[in-house]
Short mmCIF file of C-alpha atoms and ligand atoms in Angstrom, two decimals:
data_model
loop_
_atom_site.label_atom_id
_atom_site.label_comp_id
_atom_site.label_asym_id
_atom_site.label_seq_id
_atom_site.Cartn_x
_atom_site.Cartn_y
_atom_site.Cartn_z
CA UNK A 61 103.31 -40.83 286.87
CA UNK A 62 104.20 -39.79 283.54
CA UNK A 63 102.70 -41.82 280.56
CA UNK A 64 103.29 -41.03 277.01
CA UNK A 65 100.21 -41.38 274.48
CA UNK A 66 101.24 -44.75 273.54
CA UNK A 67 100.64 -46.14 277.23
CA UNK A 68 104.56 -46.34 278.04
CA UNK A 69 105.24 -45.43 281.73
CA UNK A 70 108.43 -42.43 281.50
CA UNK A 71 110.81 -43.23 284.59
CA UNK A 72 114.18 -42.83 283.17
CA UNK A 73 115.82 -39.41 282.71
CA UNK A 74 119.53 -39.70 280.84
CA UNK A 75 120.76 -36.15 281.34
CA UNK A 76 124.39 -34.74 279.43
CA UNK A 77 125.52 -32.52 281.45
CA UNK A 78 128.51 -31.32 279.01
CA UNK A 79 128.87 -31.80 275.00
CA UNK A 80 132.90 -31.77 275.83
CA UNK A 81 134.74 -35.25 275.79
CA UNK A 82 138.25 -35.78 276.17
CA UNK A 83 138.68 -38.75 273.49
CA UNK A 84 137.41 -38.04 269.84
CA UNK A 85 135.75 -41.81 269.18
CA UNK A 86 135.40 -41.31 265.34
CA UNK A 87 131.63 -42.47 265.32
CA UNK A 88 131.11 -39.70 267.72
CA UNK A 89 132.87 -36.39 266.85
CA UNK A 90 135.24 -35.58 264.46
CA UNK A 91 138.95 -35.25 265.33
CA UNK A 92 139.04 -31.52 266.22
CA UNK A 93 135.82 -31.63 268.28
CA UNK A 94 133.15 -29.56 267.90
CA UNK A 95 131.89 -26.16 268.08
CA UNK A 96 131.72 -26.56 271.86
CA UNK A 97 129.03 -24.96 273.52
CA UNK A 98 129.66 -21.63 275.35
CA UNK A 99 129.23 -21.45 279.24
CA UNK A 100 125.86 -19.61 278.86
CA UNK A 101 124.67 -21.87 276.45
CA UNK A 102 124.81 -24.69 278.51
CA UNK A 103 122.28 -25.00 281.79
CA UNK A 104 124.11 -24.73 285.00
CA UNK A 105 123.84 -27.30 288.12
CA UNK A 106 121.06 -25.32 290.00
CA UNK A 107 119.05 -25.51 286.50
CA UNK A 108 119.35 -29.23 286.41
CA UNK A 109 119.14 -29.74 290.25
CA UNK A 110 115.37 -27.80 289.29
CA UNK A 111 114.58 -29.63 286.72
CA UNK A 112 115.49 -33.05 288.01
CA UNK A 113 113.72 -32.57 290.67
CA UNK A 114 110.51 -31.09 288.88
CA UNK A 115 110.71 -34.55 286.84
CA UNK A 116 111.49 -36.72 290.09
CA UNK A 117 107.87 -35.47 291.29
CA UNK A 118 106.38 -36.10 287.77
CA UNK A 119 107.69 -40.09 287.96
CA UNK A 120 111.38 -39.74 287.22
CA UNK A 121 112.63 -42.30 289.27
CA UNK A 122 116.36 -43.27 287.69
CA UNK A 123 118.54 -40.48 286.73
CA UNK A 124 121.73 -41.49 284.10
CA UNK A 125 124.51 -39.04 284.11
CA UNK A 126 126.08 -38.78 280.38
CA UNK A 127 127.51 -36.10 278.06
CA UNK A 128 130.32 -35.62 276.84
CA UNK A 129 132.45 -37.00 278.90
CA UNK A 130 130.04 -35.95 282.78
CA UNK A 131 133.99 -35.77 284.50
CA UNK A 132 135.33 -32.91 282.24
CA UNK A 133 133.17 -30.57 283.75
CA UNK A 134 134.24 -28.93 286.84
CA UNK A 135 132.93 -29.78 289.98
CA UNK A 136 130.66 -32.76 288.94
CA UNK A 137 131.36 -34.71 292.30
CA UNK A 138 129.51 -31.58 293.80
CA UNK A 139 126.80 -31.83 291.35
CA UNK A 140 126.23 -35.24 291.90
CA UNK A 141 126.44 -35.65 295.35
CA UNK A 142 123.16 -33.05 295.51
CA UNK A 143 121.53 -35.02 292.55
CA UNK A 144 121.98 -37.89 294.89
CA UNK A 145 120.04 -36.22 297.55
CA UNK A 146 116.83 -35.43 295.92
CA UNK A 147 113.84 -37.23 297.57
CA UNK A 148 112.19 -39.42 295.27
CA UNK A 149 115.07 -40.56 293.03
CA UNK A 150 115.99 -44.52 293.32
CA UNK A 151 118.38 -44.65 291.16
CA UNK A 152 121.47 -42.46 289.86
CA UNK A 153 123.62 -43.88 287.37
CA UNK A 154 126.55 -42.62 285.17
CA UNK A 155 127.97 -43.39 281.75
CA UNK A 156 131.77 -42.60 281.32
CA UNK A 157 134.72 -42.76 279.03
CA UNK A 158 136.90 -44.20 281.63
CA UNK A 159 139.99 -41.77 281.47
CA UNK A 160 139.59 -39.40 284.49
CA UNK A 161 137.35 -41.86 286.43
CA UNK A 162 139.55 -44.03 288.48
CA UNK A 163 140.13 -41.87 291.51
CA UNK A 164 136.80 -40.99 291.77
CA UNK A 165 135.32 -44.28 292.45
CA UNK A 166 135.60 -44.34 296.13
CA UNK A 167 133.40 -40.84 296.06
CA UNK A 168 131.30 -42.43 293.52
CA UNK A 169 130.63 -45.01 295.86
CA UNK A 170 130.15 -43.34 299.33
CA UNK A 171 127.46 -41.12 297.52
CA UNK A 172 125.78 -44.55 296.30
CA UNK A 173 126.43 -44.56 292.71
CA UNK A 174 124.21 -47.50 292.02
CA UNK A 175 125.96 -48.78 288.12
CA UNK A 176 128.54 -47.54 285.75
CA UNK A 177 128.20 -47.60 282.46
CA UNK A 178 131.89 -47.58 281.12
CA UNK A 179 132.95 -47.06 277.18
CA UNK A 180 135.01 -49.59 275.78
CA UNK A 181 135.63 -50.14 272.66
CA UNK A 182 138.89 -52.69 272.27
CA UNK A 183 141.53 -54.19 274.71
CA UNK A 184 143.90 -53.36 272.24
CA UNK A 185 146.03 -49.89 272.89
CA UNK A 186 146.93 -49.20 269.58
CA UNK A 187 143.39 -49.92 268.39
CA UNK A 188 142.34 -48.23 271.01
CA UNK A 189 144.53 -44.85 269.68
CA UNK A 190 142.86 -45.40 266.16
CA UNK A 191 139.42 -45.08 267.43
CA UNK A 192 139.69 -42.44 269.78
CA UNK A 193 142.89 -40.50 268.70
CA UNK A 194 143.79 -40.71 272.51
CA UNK A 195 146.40 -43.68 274.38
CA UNK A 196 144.40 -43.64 277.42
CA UNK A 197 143.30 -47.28 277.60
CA UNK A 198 145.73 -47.54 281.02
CA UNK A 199 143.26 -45.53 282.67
CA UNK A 200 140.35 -46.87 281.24
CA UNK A 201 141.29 -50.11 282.86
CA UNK A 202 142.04 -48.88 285.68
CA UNK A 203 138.36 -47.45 286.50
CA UNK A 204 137.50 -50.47 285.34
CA UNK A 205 139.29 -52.20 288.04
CA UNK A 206 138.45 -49.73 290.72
CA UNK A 207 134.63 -50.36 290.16
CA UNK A 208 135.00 -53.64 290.59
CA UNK A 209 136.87 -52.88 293.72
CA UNK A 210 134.32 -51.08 294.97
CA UNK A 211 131.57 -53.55 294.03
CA UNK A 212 129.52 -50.54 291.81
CA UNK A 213 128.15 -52.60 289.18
CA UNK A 214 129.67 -52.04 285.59
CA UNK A 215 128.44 -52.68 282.08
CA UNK A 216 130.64 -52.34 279.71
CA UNK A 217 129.84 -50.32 276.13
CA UNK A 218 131.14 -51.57 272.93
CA UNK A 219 129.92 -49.83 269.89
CA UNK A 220 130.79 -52.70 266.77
CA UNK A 221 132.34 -51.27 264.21
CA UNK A 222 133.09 -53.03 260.96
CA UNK A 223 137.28 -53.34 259.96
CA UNK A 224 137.87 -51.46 263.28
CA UNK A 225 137.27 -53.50 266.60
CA UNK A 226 135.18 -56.75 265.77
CA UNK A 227 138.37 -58.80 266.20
CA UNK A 228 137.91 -57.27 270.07
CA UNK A 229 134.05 -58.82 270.55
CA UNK A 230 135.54 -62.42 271.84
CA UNK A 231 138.20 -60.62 273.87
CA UNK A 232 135.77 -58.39 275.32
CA UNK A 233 133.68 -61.31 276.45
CA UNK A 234 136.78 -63.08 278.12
CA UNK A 235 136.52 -60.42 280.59
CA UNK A 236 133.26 -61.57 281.32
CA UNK A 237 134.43 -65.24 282.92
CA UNK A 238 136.13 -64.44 285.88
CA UNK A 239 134.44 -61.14 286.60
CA UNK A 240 130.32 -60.28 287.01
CA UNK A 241 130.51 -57.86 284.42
CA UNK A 242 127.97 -57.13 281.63
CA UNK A 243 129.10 -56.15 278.11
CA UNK A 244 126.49 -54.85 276.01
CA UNK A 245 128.05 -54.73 271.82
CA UNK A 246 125.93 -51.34 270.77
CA UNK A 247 125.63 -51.51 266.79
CA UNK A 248 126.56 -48.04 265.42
CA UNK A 249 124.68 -45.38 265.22
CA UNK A 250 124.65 -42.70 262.40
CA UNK A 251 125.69 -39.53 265.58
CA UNK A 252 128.96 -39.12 264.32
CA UNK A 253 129.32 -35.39 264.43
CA UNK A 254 129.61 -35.40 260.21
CA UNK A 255 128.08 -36.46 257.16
CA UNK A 256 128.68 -40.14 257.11
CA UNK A 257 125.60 -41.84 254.91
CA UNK A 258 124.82 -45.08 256.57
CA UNK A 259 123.44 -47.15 253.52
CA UNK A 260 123.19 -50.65 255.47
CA UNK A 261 124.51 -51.86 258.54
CA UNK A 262 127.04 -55.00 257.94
CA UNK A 263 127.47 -55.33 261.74
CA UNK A 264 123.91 -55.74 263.33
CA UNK A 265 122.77 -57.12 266.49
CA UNK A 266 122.13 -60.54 263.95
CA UNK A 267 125.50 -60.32 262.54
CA UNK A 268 127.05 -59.66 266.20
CA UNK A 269 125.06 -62.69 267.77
CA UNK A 270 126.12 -65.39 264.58
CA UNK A 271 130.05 -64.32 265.96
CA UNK A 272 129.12 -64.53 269.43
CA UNK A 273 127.32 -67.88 268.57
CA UNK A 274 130.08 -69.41 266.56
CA UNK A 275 132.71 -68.50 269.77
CA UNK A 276 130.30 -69.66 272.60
CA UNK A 277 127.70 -72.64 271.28
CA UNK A 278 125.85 -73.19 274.46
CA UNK A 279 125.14 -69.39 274.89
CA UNK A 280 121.94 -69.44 276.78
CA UNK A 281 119.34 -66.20 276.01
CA UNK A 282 118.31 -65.05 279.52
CA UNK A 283 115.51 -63.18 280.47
CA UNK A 284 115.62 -59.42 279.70
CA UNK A 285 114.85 -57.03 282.23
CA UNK A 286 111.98 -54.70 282.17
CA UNK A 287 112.90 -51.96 279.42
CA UNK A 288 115.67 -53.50 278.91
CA UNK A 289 117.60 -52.33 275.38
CA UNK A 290 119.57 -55.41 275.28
CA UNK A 291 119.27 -58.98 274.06
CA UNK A 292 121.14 -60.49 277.06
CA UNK A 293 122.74 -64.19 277.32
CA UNK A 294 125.16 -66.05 279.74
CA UNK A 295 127.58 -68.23 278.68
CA UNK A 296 127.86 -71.42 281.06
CA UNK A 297 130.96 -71.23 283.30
CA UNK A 298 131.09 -67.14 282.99
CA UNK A 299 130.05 -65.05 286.03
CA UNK A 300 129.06 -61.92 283.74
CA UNK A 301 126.75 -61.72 281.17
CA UNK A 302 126.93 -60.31 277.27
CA UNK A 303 124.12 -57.79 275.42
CA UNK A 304 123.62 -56.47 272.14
CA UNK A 305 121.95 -53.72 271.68
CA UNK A 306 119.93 -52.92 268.66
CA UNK A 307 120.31 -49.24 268.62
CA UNK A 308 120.08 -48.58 264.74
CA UNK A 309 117.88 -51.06 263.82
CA UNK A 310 115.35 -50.15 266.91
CA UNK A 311 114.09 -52.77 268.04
CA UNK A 312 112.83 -52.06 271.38
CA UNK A 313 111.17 -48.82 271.32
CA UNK A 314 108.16 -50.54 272.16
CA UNK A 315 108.94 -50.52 275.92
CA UNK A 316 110.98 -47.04 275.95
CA UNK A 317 110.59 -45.15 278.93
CA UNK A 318 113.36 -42.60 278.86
CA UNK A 319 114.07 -39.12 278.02
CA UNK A 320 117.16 -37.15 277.16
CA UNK A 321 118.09 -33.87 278.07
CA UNK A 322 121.04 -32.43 276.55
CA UNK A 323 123.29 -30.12 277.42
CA UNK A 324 121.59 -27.11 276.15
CA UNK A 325 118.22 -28.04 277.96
CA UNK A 326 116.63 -29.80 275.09
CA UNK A 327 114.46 -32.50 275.87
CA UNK A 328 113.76 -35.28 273.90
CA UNK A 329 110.96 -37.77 273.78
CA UNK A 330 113.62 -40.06 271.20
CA UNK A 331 116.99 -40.33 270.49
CA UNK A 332 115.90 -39.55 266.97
CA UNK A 333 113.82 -36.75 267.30
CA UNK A 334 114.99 -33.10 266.96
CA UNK A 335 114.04 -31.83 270.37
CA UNK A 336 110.95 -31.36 271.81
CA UNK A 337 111.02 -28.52 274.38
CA UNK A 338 113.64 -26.27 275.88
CA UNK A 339 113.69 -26.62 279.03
CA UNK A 340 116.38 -24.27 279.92
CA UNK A 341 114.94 -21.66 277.96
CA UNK A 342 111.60 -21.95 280.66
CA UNK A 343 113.49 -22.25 283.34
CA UNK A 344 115.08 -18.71 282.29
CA UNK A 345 112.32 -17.34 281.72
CA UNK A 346 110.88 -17.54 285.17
CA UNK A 347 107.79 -20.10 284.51
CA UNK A 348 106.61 -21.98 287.48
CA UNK A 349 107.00 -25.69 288.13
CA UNK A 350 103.34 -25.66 287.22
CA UNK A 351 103.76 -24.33 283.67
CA UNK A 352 106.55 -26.28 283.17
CA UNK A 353 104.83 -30.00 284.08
CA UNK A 354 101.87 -28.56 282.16
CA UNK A 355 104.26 -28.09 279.13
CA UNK A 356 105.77 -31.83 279.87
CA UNK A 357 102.65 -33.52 280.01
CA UNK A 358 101.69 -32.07 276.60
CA UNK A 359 105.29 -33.50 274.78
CA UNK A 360 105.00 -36.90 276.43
CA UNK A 361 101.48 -36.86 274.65
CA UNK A 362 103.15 -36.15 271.34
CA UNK A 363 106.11 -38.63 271.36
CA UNK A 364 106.86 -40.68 268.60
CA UNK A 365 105.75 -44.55 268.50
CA UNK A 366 109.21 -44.92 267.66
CA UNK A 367 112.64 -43.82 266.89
CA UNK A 368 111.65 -44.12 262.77
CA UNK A 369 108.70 -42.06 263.03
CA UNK A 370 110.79 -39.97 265.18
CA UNK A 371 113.70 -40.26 262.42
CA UNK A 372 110.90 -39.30 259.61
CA UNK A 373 109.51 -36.26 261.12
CA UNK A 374 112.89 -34.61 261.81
CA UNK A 375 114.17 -35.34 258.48
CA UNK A 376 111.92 -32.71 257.06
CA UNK A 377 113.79 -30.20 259.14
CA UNK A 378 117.53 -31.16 259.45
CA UNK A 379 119.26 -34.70 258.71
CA UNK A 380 120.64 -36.68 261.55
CA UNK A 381 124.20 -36.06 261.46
CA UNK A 382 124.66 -34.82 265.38
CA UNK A 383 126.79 -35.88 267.85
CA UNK A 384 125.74 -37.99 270.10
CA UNK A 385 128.02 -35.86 272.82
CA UNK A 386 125.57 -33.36 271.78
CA UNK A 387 122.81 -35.84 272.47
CA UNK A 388 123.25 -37.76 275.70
CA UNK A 389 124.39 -40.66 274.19
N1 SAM B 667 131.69 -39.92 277.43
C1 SAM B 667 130.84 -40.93 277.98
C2 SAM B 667 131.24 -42.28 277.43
O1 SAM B 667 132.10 -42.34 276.56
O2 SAM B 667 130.69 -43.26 277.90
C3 SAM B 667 129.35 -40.70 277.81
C4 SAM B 667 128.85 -40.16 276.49
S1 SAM B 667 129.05 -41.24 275.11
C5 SAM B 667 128.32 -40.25 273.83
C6 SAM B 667 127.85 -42.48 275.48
C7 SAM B 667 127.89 -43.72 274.67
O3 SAM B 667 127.47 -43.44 273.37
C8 SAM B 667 129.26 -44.38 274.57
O4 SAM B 667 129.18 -45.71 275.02
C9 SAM B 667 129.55 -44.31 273.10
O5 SAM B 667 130.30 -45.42 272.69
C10 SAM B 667 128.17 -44.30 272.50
N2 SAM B 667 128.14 -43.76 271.15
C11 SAM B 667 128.62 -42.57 270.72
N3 SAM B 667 128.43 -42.43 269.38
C12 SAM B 667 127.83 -43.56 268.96
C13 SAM B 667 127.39 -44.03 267.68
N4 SAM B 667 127.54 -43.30 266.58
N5 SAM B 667 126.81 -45.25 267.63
C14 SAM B 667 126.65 -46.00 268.75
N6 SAM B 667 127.04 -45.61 269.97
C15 SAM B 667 127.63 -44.41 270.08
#
């Protein structure tokens, strides 16, 4: 079992498997991408497959699949289906834009994709072309409707952003009557690829719940589960349920027990922090499993009691302005 020094349990692995993305959401990247990362530079599938598995043994136990955009990068289905396979691993889960998703779903399913976790931001298209400088909200639907097709459970992303989509946060809930599907509004982080300066928030989780509130009186609080991010409530009469999640203003790092790994290999212990260990980097140079879980148990003794002390100990080297493609969003 892997337990960091503050007594949190680590079970949950998100892994970005690519930095690409084929929309350019302006609180992500800017417009002309990024310096995408070379083919060297980023670990291949048998690297991962290793390392997964390495942290299946140490306690991983639910695997989330994130970039980028996972489905840009060739042969994914193949990579996933052997991810799928590793003993130990309960759970394997995948967050996507949406746009090259649809006819994948059946696959996704036979290989026992367990949730989706699907990006959207507005129901509008042309707001929907503003935010991420692509018209592909018809096939974001459409993924949308072939998971619920197939039964794979979906929660639906919304990142709030002031004077862009909060006209779309009652909308977004409408879809949430007739359907069992969760919509989690994420307040937005400062990973936008640039310089932005993030003075104050106007759209945090309190200012998201007071418009929520206003729309739906008797919106019940429900019980969160375990290391849960979200605030979650039901609405009476709605079959799905509505989150926000608190990701700037941190309120649940308490009860974190995940790690990233980016594209490059880096782990790290925090969303905020700067990268703890390279893991590609020891897997290339030819260290055992041994020395590697040795050099994991040491980071998950250093981690950071949370994603401000995290924040304050990386500012002394470099400023967050990364992506969060870059990141494992
Ligand atoms: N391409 C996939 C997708 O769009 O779901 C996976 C990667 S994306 C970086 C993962 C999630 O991070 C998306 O739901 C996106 O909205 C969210 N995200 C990206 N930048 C963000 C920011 N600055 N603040 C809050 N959420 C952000």
């Amino acid at each position: 079992m892997l337990i960091d020094n503050h007594g949190r349990i680590i079970n949950y692995l998100r892994l970005a498997v690519t930095d690409r993305c084929n929309l350019r959401c302006f609180y992500c990247m800017p417009e002309e991408g990024l310096e995408w990362l070379s083919r060297k530079e980023l670990m291949t599938y048998e690297e991962m497959l290793r390392i997964c598995n390495l942290l299946i043994q140490m306690g991983i136990d639910k695997i989330r699949i994130t970039g980028g955009e996972p489905f840009v990068r060739k042969d994914m289905m193949q990579f996933l289906t052997s991810l799928s396979k590793l003993s130990g691993l309960k759970q394997l889960t995948i967050t996507t834009n949406g746009v090259l998703t649809a006819p994948l779903v059946p696959e996704l399913k036979k290989i026992g994709i367990h949730s989706v976790n699907l990006s959207l931001d507005t129901l509008d298209r042309n707001r929907f072309f503003s935010i991420t400088k692509r018209d592909e909200l018809p096939n974001v639907l459409a993924t949308l409707e072939a998971l619920l097709k197939h039964d794979i459970e979906v929660k639906l992303n919304a990142v709030v952003m002031d004077g862009r989509n909060t006209q779309d946060i009652i909308p977004l809930i409408e879809l949430t009557k007739d359907q069992p599907i969760s919509i989690r509004f994420i307040e937005e982080m400062p990973f936008n690829g640039g310089d932005a300066h993030y003075t104050k928030l106007r759209w945090d989780y309190l200012q998201i719940l007071e418009t929520i509130t206003q729309a739906y009186p008797s919106i019940q609080k429900i019980t969160d589960e375990a290391y849960s991010t979200s605030y979650n409530y039901h609405i009476p009469g709605h079959q799905g349920s509505v989150g926000i999640i608190a990701a700037y203003t941190r309120t649940f790092c308490g009860s974190c027990n995940r790690i990233r790994i980016t594209p490059q290999g880096m782990l790290k212990t925090c969303l905020y922090d700067n990268g703890v260990l390279n893991m590609k980097d020891l897997v290339r140079d030819g260290l055992s499993d041994e020395v590697i879980a040795k050099d994991l148990l040491f980071v998950m003794q250093q981690r950071a009691k949370d994603g401000w002390e995290a924040e304050n100990k990386r500012k002394q080297n470099a400023p967050v302005h990364e992506s969060m493609a870059t990141i494992g969003g």
